[in-house]
Amino acid sequence: SQQGEEDPQALSIQEGENATMNCSYKTSINNLQWYRQNSGRGLVHLILIRSNEREKHSGRLRVTLDTSKKSSSLLITASRAADTASYFCATDRQGAQKLVFGQGTRLTINP
Amino acid sequence: EAGVAQSPRYKIIEKRQSVAFWCNPISGHATLYWYQQILGQGPKLLIQFQNNGVVDDSQLPKDRFSAERLKGVDSTLKIQPAKLEDSAVYLCASSFGGLSSYNEQFFGPGTRLTVL
């Protein structure tokens, strides 16, 4: 079963613009992680945010977590063509010791 | 540092045939995962090993899927017999240390299986 639901399912923007993707989940979590998947390849870990954190930065990435709303957002600033990929949130439910991935957001950066 | 290796990269079989996938995790990683990713969906965990013991196989269709992790290193995932709905990418991942979910998972390139 899918724990995280990403929104939107697909996003197309111009190079240089910011891209925002959202993730909602249903149960209490220990942490939430974001992964990127380029076409035909495996997933790459981007960032992890713990349940007691509200915001985290890594380079051009900014992740927020609102546990009261059970939602997270991933912001990519100053997008580049190389950011074209699918982005997945993955949640670790309390007591589960495993990640459950959402359906993903397909991001396209137009030159 | 070498990443997670998987083979083959692509496999086409007919339904009711058997198929096996191989995974070599990053050296020193205790935890190994097999995921199934159907087109347009996120990865779904099939089985999780801690060293050579199974931690979670609740979503593994045990009537046709089997997996083993020899000596706590390499792992194989087998499907016998395959069905059309098994067409997917099979991803192997590994992480360092114990069962802590704070460990980052490193993914291999996957094996794309097509069942005709």
mmCIF file of C-alpha atoms in Angstrom:
data_model
loop_
_atom_site.group_PDB
_atom_site.id
_atom_site.type_symbol
_atom_site.label_atom_id
_atom_site.label_comp_id
_atom_site.label_asym_id
_atom_site.label_seq_id
_atom_site.Cartn_x
_atom_site.Cartn_y
_atom_site.Cartn_z
ATOM 1 C CA SER A 1 0.000 0.000 0.000
ATOM 2 C CA GLN A 2 1.186 3.503 -0.750
ATOM 3 C CA GLN A 3 1.724 5.706 2.285
ATOM 4 C CA GLY A 4 2.820 8.899 0.571
ATOM 5 C CA GLU A 5 0.839 10.630 -2.120
ATOM 6 C CA GLU A 6 2.657 13.165 -4.247
ATOM 7 C CA ASP A 7 1.067 16.172 -5.812
ATOM 8 C CA PRO A 8 1.114 17.085 -8.626
ATOM 9 C CA GLN A 9 1.581 13.857 -10.568
ATOM 10 C CA ALA A 10 3.350 15.805 -13.304
ATOM 11 C CA LEU A 11 4.937 19.255 -13.422
ATOM 12 C CA SER A 12 6.486 21.085 -16.369
ATOM 13 C CA ILE A 13 8.371 24.366 -15.879
ATOM 14 C CA GLN A 14 10.955 26.540 -17.606
ATOM 15 C CA GLU A 15 14.610 26.293 -16.757
ATOM 16 C CA GLY A 16 15.498 28.720 -13.988
ATOM 17 C CA GLU A 17 12.077 28.594 -12.340
ATOM 18 C CA ASN A 18 11.407 27.013 -8.970
ATOM 19 C CA ALA A 19 9.651 23.655 -8.689
ATOM 20 C CA THR A 20 7.533 22.652 -5.730
ATOM 21 C CA MET A 21 6.277 19.129 -5.084
ATOM 22 C CA ASN A 22 4.080 18.035 -2.222
ATOM 23 C CA CYS A 23 3.676 14.791 -0.343
ATOM 24 C CA SER A 24 0.895 13.790 2.005
ATOM 25 C CA TYR A 25 0.857 10.727 4.215
ATOM 26 C CA LYS A 26 -1.538 9.013 6.566
ATOM 27 C CA THR A 27 0.164 7.660 9.666
ATOM 28 C CA SER A 28 2.696 8.925 12.198
ATOM 29 C CA ILE A 29 6.254 8.748 10.937
ATOM 30 C CA ASN A 30 9.828 8.682 12.203
ATOM 31 C CA ASN A 31 11.183 10.449 9.156
ATOM 32 C CA LEU A 32 10.424 11.322 5.565
ATOM 33 C CA GLN A 33 12.875 11.000 2.695
ATOM 34 C CA TRP A 34 12.906 12.320 -0.864
ATOM 35 C CA TYR A 35 14.422 10.361 -3.751
ATOM 36 C CA ARG A 36 15.029 11.216 -7.405
ATOM 37 C CA GLN A 37 14.809 8.764 -10.286
ATOM 38 C CA ASN A 38 16.133 9.600 -13.722
ATOM 39 C CA SER A 39 14.564 7.831 -16.667
ATOM 40 C CA GLY A 40 15.426 4.144 -16.680
ATOM 41 C CA ARG A 41 17.657 4.325 -13.622
ATOM 42 C CA GLY A 42 17.617 3.514 -9.946
ATOM 43 C CA LEU A 43 16.697 5.956 -7.223
ATOM 44 C CA VAL A 44 19.061 8.440 -5.621
ATOM 45 C CA HIS A 45 18.568 9.680 -2.067
ATOM 46 C CA LEU A 46 18.200 13.464 -1.895
ATOM 47 C CA ILE A 47 17.366 14.413 1.657
ATOM 48 C CA LEU A 48 15.958 13.069 4.934
ATOM 49 C CA ILE A 49 13.921 15.084 7.396
ATOM 50 C CA ARG A 50 13.125 13.757 10.848
ATOM 51 C CA SER A 51 9.736 14.033 12.462
ATOM 52 C CA ASN A 52 10.998 16.641 14.949
ATOM 53 C CA GLU A 53 12.397 18.861 12.193
ATOM 54 C CA ARG A 54 10.384 21.441 10.278
ATOM 55 C CA GLU A 55 12.744 22.488 7.510
ATOM 56 C CA LYS A 56 15.961 21.291 5.956
ATOM 57 C CA HIS A 57 18.213 22.567 3.185
ATOM 58 C CA SER A 58 20.667 20.872 0.870
ATOM 59 C CA GLY A 59 22.107 22.943 -1.960
ATOM 60 C CA ARG A 60 19.181 24.021 -4.160
ATOM 61 C CA LEU A 61 16.785 21.765 -2.279
ATOM 62 C CA ARG A 62 14.521 22.832 0.560
ATOM 63 C CA VAL A 63 12.276 20.371 2.349
ATOM 64 C CA THR A 64 9.579 21.229 4.841
ATOM 65 C CA LEU A 65 7.615 18.909 7.091
ATOM 66 C CA ASP A 66 4.317 19.632 8.820
ATOM 67 C CA THR A 67 3.467 16.674 11.016
ATOM 68 C CA SER A 68 0.168 18.237 12.116
ATOM 69 C CA LYS A 69 -1.001 18.226 8.502
ATOM 70 C CA LYS A 70 0.921 15.053 7.644
ATOM 71 C CA SER A 71 2.509 16.727 4.663
ATOM 72 C CA SER A 72 5.887 17.624 3.236
ATOM 73 C CA SER A 73 7.086 19.738 0.355
ATOM 74 C CA LEU A 74 10.216 19.655 -1.765
ATOM 75 C CA LEU A 75 11.340 22.900 -3.365
ATOM 76 C CA ILE A 76 13.980 22.932 -6.077
ATOM 77 C CA THR A 77 15.233 26.443 -6.746
ATOM 78 C CA ALA A 78 16.736 27.720 -9.996
ATOM 79 C CA SER A 79 15.834 24.526 -11.863
ATOM 80 C CA ARG A 80 18.126 23.028 -14.495
ATOM 81 C CA ALA A 81 17.529 20.629 -17.357
ATOM 82 C CA ALA A 82 19.357 17.957 -15.361
ATOM 83 C CA ASP A 83 16.644 18.152 -12.697
ATOM 84 C CA THR A 84 14.244 16.449 -15.111
ATOM 85 C CA ALA A 85 13.312 13.251 -13.292
ATOM 86 C CA SER A 86 10.666 11.615 -11.123
ATOM 87 C CA TYR A 87 10.677 12.574 -7.462
ATOM 88 C CA PHE A 88 9.379 10.271 -4.745
ATOM 89 C CA CYS A 89 8.701 10.821 -1.099
ATOM 90 C CA ALA A 90 9.184 7.832 1.170
ATOM 91 C CA THR A 91 7.918 7.594 4.708
ATOM 92 C CA ASP A 92 9.092 5.523 7.588
ATOM 93 C CA ARG A 93 6.109 4.776 9.755
ATOM 94 C CA GLN A 94 6.658 4.547 13.471
ATOM 95 C CA GLY A 95 7.369 0.950 14.395
ATOM 96 C CA ALA A 96 7.641 -0.236 10.796
ATOM 97 C CA GLN A 97 11.407 -0.020 10.087
ATOM 98 C CA LYS A 98 10.833 0.172 6.365
ATOM 99 C CA LEU A 99 10.190 2.847 3.767
ATOM 100 C CA VAL A 100 6.923 3.180 1.885
ATOM 101 C CA PHE A 101 7.153 5.147 -1.351
ATOM 102 C CA GLY A 102 4.548 7.347 -2.946
ATOM 103 C CA GLN A 103 3.563 7.370 -6.615
ATOM 104 C CA GLY A 104 5.976 10.147 -7.511
ATOM 105 C CA THR A 105 5.925 13.489 -9.313
ATOM 106 C CA ARG A 106 7.243 13.578 -12.862
ATOM 107 C CA LEU A 107 9.179 16.863 -13.248
ATOM 108 C CA THR A 108 10.137 18.192 -16.675
ATOM 109 C CA ILE A 109 12.423 21.204 -17.033
ATOM 110 C CA ASN A 110 12.079 22.894 -20.418
ATOM 111 C CA PRO A 111 15.146 24.709 -21.794
ATOM 112 C CA GLU B 1 33.063 3.457 -3.943
ATOM 113 C CA ALA B 2 31.318 0.855 -6.093
ATOM 114 C CA GLY B 3 27.549 1.083 -6.103
ATOM 115 C CA VAL B 4 24.891 -1.595 -5.954
ATOM 116 C CA ALA B 5 25.267 -3.953 -8.904
ATOM 117 C CA GLN B 6 22.389 -5.772 -10.541
ATOM 118 C CA SER B 7 22.130 -8.185 -13.435
ATOM 119 C CA PRO B 8 20.735 -8.645 -15.930
ATOM 120 C CA ARG B 9 19.618 -5.132 -16.848
ATOM 121 C CA TYR B 10 16.856 -6.384 -19.110
ATOM 122 C CA LYS B 11 14.988 -9.647 -19.386
ATOM 123 C CA ILE B 12 12.152 -10.753 -21.647
ATOM 124 C CA ILE B 13 10.393 -14.025 -20.933
ATOM 125 C CA GLU B 14 7.095 -15.696 -21.679
ATOM 126 C CA LYS B 15 4.489 -16.255 -19.011
ATOM 127 C CA ARG B 16 4.941 -19.386 -16.943
ATOM 128 C CA GLN B 17 8.707 -19.289 -17.454
ATOM 129 C CA SER B 18 11.174 -18.771 -14.629
ATOM 130 C CA VAL B 19 13.578 -15.899 -14.136
ATOM 131 C CA ALA B 20 16.244 -14.937 -11.618
ATOM 132 C CA PHE B 21 17.802 -11.600 -10.742
ATOM 133 C CA TRP B 22 21.089 -11.045 -8.993
ATOM 134 C CA CYS B 23 22.195 -8.228 -6.702
ATOM 135 C CA ASN B 24 25.558 -7.358 -5.181
ATOM 136 C CA PRO B 25 25.186 -4.675 -2.498
ATOM 137 C CA ILE B 26 27.712 -2.086 -1.459
ATOM 138 C CA SER B 27 30.496 -3.713 0.513
ATOM 139 C CA GLY B 28 29.818 -3.639 4.230
ATOM 140 C CA HIS B 29 26.099 -2.909 3.942
ATOM 141 C CA ALA B 30 24.166 -5.170 6.283
ATOM 142 C CA THR B 31 20.666 -4.497 4.992
ATOM 143 C CA LEU B 32 19.474 -5.446 1.523
ATOM 144 C CA TYR B 33 16.111 -4.718 -0.072
ATOM 145 C CA TRP B 34 14.271 -5.907 -3.173
ATOM 146 C CA TYR B 35 11.610 -3.598 -4.605
ATOM 147 C CA GLN B 36 9.158 -4.016 -7.457
ATOM 148 C CA GLN B 37 8.374 -0.879 -9.442
ATOM 149 C CA ILE B 38 5.505 -1.075 -11.891
ATOM 150 C CA LEU B 39 5.455 1.578 -14.606
ATOM 151 C CA GLY B 40 4.083 4.857 -13.305
ATOM 152 C CA GLN B 41 4.192 3.811 -9.657
ATOM 153 C CA GLY B 42 6.589 4.088 -6.768
ATOM 154 C CA PRO B 43 8.750 1.170 -5.635
ATOM 155 C CA LYS B 44 7.043 -1.444 -3.484
ATOM 156 C CA LEU B 45 9.127 -3.379 -0.981
ATOM 157 C CA LEU B 46 9.114 -7.113 -1.640
ATOM 158 C CA ILE B 47 11.638 -8.343 0.896
ATOM 159 C CA GLN B 48 14.180 -6.957 3.334
ATOM 160 C CA PHE B 49 17.237 -8.824 4.629
ATOM 161 C CA GLN B 50 19.373 -7.998 7.641
ATOM 162 C CA ASN B 51 22.638 -9.834 6.953
ATOM 163 C CA ASN B 52 21.313 -13.203 5.750
ATOM 164 C CA GLY B 53 18.073 -13.187 7.725
ATOM 165 C CA VAL B 54 14.671 -12.050 6.447
ATOM 166 C CA VAL B 55 13.273 -9.016 8.279
ATOM 167 C CA ASP B 56 10.161 -8.351 6.232
ATOM 168 C CA ASP B 57 8.630 -10.336 3.371
ATOM 169 C CA SER B 58 5.014 -9.431 3.987
ATOM 170 C CA GLN B 59 4.469 -8.198 0.416
ATOM 171 C CA LEU B 60 6.346 -10.989 -1.338
ATOM 172 C CA PRO B 61 3.998 -13.285 -3.329
ATOM 173 C CA LYS B 62 5.464 -16.403 -1.824
ATOM 174 C CA ASP B 63 3.612 -18.784 -4.133
ATOM 175 C CA ARG B 64 5.810 -17.637 -7.007
ATOM 176 C CA PHE B 65 8.555 -15.370 -5.662
ATOM 177 C CA SER B 66 11.540 -16.459 -3.601
ATOM 178 C CA ALA B 67 14.686 -14.708 -2.482
ATOM 179 C CA GLU B 68 17.837 -15.582 -0.644
ATOM 180 C CA ARG B 69 20.914 -13.780 0.533
ATOM 181 C CA LEU B 70 23.907 -16.054 0.592
ATOM 182 C CA LYS B 71 26.409 -15.450 3.388
ATOM 183 C CA GLY B 72 24.886 -12.055 4.018
ATOM 184 C CA VAL B 73 26.298 -10.530 0.811
ATOM 185 C CA ASP B 74 24.874 -11.245 -2.667
ATOM 186 C CA SER B 75 21.204 -11.885 -3.157
ATOM 187 C CA THR B 76 19.004 -13.521 -5.778
ATOM 188 C CA LEU B 77 15.321 -12.978 -6.447
ATOM 189 C CA LYS B 78 13.470 -15.645 -8.392
ATOM 190 C CA ILE B 79 10.056 -15.734 -10.011
ATOM 191 C CA GLN B 80 8.594 -19.114 -10.906
ATOM 192 C CA PRO B 81 6.289 -19.191 -12.807
ATOM 193 C CA ALA B 82 6.058 -15.629 -14.106
ATOM 194 C CA LYS B 83 2.755 -13.910 -14.831
ATOM 195 C CA LEU B 84 2.002 -10.986 -17.115
ATOM 196 C CA GLU B 85 1.490 -8.696 -14.102
ATOM 197 C CA ASP B 86 5.077 -9.344 -12.985
ATOM 198 C CA SER B 87 6.293 -7.031 -15.749
ATOM 199 C CA ALA B 88 8.118 -4.314 -13.821
ATOM 200 C CA VAL B 89 11.515 -3.009 -12.838
ATOM 201 C CA TYR B 90 13.062 -4.911 -9.954
ATOM 202 C CA LEU B 91 15.268 -2.716 -7.835
ATOM 203 C CA CYS B 92 17.831 -3.827 -5.302
ATOM 204 C CA ALA B 93 18.981 -1.461 -2.575
ATOM 205 C CA SER B 94 21.314 -1.668 0.382
ATOM 206 C CA SER B 95 22.001 0.359 3.484
ATOM 207 C CA PHE B 96 24.715 0.430 6.105
ATOM 208 C CA GLY B 97 24.272 -0.827 9.593
ATOM 209 C CA GLY B 98 21.207 -2.132 11.343
ATOM 210 C CA LEU B 99 17.525 -1.700 10.899
ATOM 211 C CA SER B 100 17.530 2.017 11.613
ATOM 212 C CA SER B 101 15.337 3.737 9.095
ATOM 213 C CA TYR B 102 17.616 6.758 9.268
ATOM 214 C CA ASN B 103 20.049 4.869 7.078
ATOM 215 C CA GLU B 104 20.081 6.110 3.499
ATOM 216 C CA GLN B 105 19.254 3.426 0.953
ATOM 217 C CA PHE B 106 21.489 3.085 -2.114
ATOM 218 C CA PHE B 107 19.769 1.701 -5.192
ATOM 219 C CA GLY B 108 21.060 -0.324 -8.086
ATOM 220 C CA PRO B 109 20.068 0.430 -11.712
ATOM 221 C CA GLY B 110 17.359 -2.223 -11.662
ATOM 222 C CA THR B 111 16.331 -5.091 -13.913
ATOM 223 C CA ARG B 112 13.524 -4.396 -16.346
ATOM 224 C CA LEU B 113 11.410 -7.543 -16.734
ATOM 225 C CA THR B 114 8.928 -7.955 -19.554
ATOM 226 C CA VAL B 115 6.605 -10.961 -19.426
ATOM 227 C CA LEU B 116 4.901 -11.767 -22.731
#
